[in-house]
Each structure stands twice: as C-alpha cells, then as structure tokens.
PDB file of C-alpha atoms in Angstrom:
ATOM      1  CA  UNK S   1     105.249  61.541  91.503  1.00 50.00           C
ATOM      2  CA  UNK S   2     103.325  63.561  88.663  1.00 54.00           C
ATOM      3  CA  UNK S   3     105.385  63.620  85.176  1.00 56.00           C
ATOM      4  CA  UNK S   4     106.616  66.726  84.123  1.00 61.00           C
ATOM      5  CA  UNK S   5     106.825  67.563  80.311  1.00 58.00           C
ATOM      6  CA  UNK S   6     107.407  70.520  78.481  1.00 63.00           C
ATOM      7  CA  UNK S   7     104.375  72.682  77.603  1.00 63.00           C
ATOM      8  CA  UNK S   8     103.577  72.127  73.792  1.00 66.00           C
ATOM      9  CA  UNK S   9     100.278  72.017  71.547  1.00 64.00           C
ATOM     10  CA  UNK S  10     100.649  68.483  72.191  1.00 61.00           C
ATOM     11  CA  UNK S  11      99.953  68.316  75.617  1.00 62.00           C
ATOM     12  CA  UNK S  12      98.219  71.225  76.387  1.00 62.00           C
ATOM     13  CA  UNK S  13      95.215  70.099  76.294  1.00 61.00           C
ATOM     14  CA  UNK S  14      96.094  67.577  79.394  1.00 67.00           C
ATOM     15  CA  UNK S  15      96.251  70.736  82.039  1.00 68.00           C
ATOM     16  CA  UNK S  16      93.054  71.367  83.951  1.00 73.00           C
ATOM     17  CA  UNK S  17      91.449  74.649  83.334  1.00 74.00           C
ATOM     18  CA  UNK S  18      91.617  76.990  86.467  1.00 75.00           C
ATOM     19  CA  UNK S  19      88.395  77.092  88.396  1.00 79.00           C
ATOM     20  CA  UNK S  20      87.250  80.534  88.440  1.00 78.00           C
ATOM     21  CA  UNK S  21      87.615  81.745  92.081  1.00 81.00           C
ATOM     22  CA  UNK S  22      84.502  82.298  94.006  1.00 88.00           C
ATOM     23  CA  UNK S  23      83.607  86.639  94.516  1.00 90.00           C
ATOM     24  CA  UNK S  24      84.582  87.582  97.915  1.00 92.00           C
ATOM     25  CA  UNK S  25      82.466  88.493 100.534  1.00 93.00           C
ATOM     26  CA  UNK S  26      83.325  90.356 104.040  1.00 94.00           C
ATOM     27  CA  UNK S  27      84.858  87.380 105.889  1.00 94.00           C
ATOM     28  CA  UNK S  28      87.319  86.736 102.703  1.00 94.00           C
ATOM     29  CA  UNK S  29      88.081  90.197 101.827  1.00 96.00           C
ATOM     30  CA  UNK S  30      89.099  89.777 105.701  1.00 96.00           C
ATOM     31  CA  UNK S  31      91.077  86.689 105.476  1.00 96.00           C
ATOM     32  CA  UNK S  32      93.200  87.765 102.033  1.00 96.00           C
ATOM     33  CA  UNK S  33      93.683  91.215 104.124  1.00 97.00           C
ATOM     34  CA  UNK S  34      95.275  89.112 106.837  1.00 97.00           C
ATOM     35  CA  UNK S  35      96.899  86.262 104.905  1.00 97.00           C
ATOM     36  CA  UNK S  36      98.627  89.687 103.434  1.00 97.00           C
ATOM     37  CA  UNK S  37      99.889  91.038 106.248  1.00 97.00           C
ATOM     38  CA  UNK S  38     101.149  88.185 107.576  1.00 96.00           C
ATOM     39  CA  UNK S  39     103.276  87.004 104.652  1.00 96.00           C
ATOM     40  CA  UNK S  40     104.541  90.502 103.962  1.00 95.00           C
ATOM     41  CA  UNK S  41     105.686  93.783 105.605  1.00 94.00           C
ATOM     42  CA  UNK S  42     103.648  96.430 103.869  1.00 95.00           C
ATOM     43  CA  UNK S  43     102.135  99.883 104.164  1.00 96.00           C
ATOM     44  CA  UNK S  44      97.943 100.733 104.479  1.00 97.00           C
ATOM     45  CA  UNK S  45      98.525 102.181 100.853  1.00 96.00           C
ATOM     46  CA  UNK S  46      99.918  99.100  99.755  1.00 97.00           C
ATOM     47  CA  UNK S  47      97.517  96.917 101.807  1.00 97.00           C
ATOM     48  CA  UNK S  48      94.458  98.783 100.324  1.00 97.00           C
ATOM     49  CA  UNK S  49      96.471  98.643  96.523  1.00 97.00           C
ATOM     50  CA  UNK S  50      96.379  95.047  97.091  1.00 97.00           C
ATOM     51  CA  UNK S  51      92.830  94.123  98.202  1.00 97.00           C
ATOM     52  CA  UNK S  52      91.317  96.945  96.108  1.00 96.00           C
ATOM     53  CA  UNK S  53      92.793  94.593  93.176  1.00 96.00           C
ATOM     54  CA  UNK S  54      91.646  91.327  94.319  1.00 95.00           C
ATOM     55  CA  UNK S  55      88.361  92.883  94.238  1.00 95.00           C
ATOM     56  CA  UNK S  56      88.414  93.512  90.661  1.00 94.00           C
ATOM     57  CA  UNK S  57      89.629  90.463  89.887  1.00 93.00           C
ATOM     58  CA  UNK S  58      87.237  87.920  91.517  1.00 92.00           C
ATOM     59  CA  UNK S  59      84.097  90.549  92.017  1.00 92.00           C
ATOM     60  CA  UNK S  60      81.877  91.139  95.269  1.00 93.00           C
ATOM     61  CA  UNK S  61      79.428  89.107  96.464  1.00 91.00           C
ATOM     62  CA  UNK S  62      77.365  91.338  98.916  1.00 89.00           C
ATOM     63  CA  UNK S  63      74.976  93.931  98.898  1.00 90.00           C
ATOM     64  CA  UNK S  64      76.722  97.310  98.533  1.00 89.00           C
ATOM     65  CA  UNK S  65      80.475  98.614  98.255  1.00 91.00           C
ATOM     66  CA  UNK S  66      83.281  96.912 100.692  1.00 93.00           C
ATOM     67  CA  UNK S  67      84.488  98.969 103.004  1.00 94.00           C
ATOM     68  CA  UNK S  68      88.411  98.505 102.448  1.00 96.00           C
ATOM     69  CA  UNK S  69      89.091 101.959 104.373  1.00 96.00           C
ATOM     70  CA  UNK S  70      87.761 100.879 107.498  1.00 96.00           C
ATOM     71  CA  UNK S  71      89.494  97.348 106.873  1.00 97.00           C
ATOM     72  CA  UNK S  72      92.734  99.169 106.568  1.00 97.00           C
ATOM     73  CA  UNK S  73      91.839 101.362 109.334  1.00 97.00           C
ATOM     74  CA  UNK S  74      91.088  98.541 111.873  1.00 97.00           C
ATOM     75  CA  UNK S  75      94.153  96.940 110.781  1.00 97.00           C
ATOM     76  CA  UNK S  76      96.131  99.968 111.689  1.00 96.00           C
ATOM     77  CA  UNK S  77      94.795 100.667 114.866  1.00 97.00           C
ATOM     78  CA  UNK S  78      95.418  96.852 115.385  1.00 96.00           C
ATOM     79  CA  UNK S  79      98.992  97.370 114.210  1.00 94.00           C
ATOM     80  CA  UNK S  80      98.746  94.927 112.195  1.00 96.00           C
ATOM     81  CA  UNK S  81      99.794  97.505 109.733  1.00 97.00           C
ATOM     82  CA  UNK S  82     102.145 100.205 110.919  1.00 96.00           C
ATOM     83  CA  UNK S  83     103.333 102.791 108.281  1.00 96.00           C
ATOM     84  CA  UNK S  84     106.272 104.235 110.381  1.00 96.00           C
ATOM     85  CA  UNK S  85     107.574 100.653 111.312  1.00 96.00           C
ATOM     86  CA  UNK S  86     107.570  99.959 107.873  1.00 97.00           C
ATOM     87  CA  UNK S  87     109.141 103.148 106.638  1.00 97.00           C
ATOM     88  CA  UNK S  88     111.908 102.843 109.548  1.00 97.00           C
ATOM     89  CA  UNK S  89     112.903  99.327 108.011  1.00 96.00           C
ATOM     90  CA  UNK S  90     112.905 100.377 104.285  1.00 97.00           C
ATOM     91  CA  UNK S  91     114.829 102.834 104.515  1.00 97.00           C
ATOM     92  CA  UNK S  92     117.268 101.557 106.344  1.00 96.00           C
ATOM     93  CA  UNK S  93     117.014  98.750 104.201  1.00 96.00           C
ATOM     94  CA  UNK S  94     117.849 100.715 101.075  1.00 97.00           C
ATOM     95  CA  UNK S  95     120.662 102.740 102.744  1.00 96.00           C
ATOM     96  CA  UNK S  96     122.121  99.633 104.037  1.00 96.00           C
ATOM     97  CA  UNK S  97     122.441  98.116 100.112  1.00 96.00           C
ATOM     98  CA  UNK S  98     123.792 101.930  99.204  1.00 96.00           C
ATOM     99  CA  UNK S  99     121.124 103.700  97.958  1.00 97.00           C
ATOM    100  CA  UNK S 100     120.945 107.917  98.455  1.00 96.00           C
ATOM    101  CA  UNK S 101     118.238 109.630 100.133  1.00 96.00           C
ATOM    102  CA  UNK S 102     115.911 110.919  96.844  1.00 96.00           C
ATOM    103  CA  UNK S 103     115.777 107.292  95.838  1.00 97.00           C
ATOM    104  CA  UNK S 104     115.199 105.982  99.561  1.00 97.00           C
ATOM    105  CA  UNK S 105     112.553 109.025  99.637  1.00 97.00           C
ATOM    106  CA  UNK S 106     110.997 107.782  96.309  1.00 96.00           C
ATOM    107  CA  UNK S 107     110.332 104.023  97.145  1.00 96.00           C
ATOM    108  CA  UNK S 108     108.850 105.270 100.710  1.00 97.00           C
ATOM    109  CA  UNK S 109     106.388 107.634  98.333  1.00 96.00           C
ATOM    110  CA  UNK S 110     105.474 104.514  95.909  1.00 96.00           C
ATOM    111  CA  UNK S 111     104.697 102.658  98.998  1.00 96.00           C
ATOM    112  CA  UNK S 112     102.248 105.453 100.110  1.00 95.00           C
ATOM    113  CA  UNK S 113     104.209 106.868 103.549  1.00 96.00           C
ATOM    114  CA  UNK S 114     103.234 110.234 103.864  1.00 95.00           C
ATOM    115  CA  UNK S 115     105.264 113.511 103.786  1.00 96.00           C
ATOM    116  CA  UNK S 116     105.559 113.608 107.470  1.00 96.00           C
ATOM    117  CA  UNK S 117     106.988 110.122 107.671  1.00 96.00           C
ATOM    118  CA  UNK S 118     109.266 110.086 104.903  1.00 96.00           C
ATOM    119  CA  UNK S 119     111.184 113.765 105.914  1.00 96.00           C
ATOM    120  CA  UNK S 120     111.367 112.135 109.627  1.00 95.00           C
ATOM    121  CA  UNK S 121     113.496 109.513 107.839  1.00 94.00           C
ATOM    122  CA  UNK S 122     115.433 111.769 105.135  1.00 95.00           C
ATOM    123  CA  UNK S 123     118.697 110.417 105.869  1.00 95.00           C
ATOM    124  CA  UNK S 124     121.271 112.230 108.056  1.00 94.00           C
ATOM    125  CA  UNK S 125     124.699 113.265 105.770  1.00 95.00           C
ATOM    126  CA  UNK S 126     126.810 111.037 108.029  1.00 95.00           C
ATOM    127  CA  UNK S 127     124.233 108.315 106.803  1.00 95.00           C
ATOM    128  CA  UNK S 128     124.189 109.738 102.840  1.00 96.00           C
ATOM    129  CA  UNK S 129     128.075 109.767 102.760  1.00 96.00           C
ATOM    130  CA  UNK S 130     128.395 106.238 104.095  1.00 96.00           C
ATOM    131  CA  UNK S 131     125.859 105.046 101.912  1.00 97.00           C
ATOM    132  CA  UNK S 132     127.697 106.615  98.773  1.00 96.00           C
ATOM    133  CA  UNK S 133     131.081 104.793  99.792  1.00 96.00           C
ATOM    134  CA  UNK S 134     129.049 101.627 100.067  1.00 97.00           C
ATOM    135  CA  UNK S 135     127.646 101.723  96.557  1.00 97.00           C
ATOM    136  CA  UNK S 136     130.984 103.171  95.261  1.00 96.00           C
ATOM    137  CA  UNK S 137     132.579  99.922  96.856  1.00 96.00           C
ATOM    138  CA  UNK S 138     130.032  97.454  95.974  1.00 96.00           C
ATOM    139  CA  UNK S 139     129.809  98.770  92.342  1.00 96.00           C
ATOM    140  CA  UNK S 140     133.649  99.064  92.043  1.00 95.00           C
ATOM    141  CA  UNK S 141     133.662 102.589  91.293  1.00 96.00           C
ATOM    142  CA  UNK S 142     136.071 105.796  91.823  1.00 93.00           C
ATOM    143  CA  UNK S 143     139.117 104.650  94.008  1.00 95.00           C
ATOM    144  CA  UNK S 144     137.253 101.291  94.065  1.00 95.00           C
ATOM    145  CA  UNK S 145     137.561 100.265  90.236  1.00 92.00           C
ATOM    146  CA  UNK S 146     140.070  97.770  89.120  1.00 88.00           C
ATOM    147  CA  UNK S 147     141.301 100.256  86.551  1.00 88.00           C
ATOM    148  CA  UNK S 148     142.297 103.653  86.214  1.00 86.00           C
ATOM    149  CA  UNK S 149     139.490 105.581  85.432  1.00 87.00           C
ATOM    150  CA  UNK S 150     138.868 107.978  82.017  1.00 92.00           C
ATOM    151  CA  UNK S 151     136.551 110.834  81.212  1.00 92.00           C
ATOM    152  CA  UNK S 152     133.523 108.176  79.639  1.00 94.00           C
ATOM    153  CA  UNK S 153     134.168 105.760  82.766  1.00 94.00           C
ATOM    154  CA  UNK S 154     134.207 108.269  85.259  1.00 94.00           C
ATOM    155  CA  UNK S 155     130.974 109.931  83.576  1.00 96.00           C
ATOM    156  CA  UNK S 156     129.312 107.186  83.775  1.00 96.00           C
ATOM    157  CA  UNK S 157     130.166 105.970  86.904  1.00 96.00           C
ATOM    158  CA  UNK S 158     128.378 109.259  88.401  1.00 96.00           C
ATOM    159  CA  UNK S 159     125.497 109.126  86.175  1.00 97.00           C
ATOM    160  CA  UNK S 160     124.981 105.473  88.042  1.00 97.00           C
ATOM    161  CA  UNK S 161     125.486 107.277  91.351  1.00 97.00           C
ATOM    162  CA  UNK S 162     122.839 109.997  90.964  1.00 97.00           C
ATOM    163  CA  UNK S 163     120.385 107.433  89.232  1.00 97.00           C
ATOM    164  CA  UNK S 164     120.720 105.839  92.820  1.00 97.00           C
ATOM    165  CA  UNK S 165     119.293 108.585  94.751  1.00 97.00           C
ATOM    166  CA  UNK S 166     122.797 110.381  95.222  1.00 97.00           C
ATOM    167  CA  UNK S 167     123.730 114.233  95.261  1.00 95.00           C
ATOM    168  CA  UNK S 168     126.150 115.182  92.658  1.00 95.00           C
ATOM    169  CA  UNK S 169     128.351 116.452  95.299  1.00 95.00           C
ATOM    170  CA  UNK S 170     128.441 113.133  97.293  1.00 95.00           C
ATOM    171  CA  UNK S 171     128.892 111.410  93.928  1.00 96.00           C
ATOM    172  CA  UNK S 172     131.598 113.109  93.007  1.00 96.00           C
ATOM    173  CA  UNK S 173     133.254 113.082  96.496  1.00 95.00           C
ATOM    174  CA  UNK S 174     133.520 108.968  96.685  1.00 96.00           C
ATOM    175  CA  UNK S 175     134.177 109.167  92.465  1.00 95.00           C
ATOM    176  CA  UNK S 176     136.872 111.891  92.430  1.00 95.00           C
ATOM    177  CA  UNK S 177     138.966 110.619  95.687  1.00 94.00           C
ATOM    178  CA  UNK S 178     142.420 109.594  95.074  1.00 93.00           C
ATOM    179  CA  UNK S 179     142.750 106.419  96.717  1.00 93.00           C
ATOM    180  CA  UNK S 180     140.463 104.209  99.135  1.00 93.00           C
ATOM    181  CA  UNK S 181     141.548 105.609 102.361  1.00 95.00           C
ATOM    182  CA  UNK S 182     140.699 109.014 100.666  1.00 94.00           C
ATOM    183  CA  UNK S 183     137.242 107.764 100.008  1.00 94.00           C
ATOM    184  CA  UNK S 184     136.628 106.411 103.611  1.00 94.00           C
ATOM    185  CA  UNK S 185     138.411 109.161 105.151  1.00 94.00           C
ATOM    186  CA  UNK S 186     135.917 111.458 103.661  1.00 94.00           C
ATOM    187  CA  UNK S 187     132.828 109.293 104.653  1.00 93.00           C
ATOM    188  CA  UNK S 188     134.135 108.657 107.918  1.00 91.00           C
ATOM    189  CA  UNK S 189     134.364 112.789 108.462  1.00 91.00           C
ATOM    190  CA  UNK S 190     131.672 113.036 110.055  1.00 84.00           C
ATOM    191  CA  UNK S 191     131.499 109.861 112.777  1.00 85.00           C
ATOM    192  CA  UNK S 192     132.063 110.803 116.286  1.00 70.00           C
TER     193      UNK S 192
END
C-alpha cells in the first residue's frame, strides 16, 4: 500500500511529473467522443464543448482541421447523442428538485437545446405550481417555515423563489397561503 503524506515543500519533489499527453488524432478524438457519451448524458452542444476543448489542450496530430461537426453529427444520427432525450430528462429532473420553468428553460439553453426543444418542454402550470409547493416545502418556506413569518423573511423567501426560475405570482401563491393545506390545495387546483 503506497504512503500517503501531506503535500509540503518537503516532499514535493517525490511526485512524478505528469507525462504530457500525446496530440490526438482521428481514432482518439473518436474514442474520448465515445468514452464521453458513455459516462455521461449530454447534449451535441455539450459533446462538441467538450472535445473542441480537449483539442486545445493536447493539440492535433493530423494534416488539416478535425472535423468535430460531422463527429457530433454521426453520433446523433447514431443516437448516441439525442438532444430531446436529454432535454425530456433535465427538465424533469429540475422540476422534480423544485425548480420553475425560466430556470428549467435556462439550464436547457446552457446545454445548447434549441428553441424548438426547450418551448416543447416549457412546463405545463399544473407542473409550475407543483414544483413551487415542492421548493416552498423543501426550503421550509411560506406555510412551510417553522416560524411565523415577517416582512424581511417573507421578502426574502420570494426573492429565493423567483431566483429559482419562479413567477412572482406562483411565488407568492405557495408564500402568502395561510396554512399547508392552503398551499397544496392551491397546487393541487389544477389535477384532474
């Protein structure tokens, strides 16, 4: 079993210094583009982010430019990559942990979905509301909090809400309610 000890000026002199890693060439800009994929769910924008990087970190080795849009394209087509798969579990993802639809809109963006994709998945208001009463839960506030709530508390407890991705209106829906039932009666509305 290898020693461990605490880096210092001591030691540091004891580590090996990294081989430099060798340029890629077609078959290993392949390879990281499917080692990738298969470790993580991602997006072509994401997948072309990635390899586009690894590029300029360890350099080409072939004649000419790589071709990472017909890479990414093959790997589409091979749906290997699917952007709408991907989407579809995001944003469920980030509804599920209680996140609104501008914010579940914004991390679909940032992971390059296009405009078609992302207002197929804007969320339903059945599906905003019950996502507001989750976060209001999970977070503790409104009808949720362990305390009555003042003007500050309450302020900021919608600020945290909106920074979320939430409407004002929904915010201050789950915030404002009474009582718990109030809360779920209001998210529930809308269930059939």
């Amino acid at each position: 079993m290898a020693a461990l000890w605490p880096m210092n000026e001591a030691n540091r002199d004891r580590r090996r210094p990294a081989r430099p890693k060798r340029p890629l060439d077609r078959p290993g800009l392949r390879d990281l583009a499917l080692s990738y994929v298969a470790r993580y769910a991602t997006s072509t924008a994401r997948l072309e982010r990635y390899l586009r990087r690894k590029l300029r970190e360890r350099g080409w080795e072939e004649e000419g430019e790589p071709d990472i849009g017909a890479l990414v394209a093959e790997f589409a087509e091979l749906s290997y990559v699917d952007d709408a798969a991907f989407a579809r579990a995001r944003a469920g993802d980030l509804l599920r942990r209680g996140y609104g639809a501008r914010r579940v809109d914004q991390a679909l963006g940032e992971a390059g979905i296009g405009e078609r994709i992302r207002q197929d998945l804007e969320p339903d208001e059945r599906e905003r509301r019950h996502a507001a009463l989750l976060l209001a839960r999970k977070r503790r506030f409104g009808p949720f909090a362990a305390e009555p709530l003042d003007r500050p508390r309450r302020e900021k407890q919608l600020a945290a809400m909106v920074r979320a991705g939430h409407g004002f209106a929904e915010a201050r829906a789950v915030i404002d309610a009474n009582d718990e039932r109030e809360a779920e009666s209001w998210a529930g509305e809308l269930d059939e």
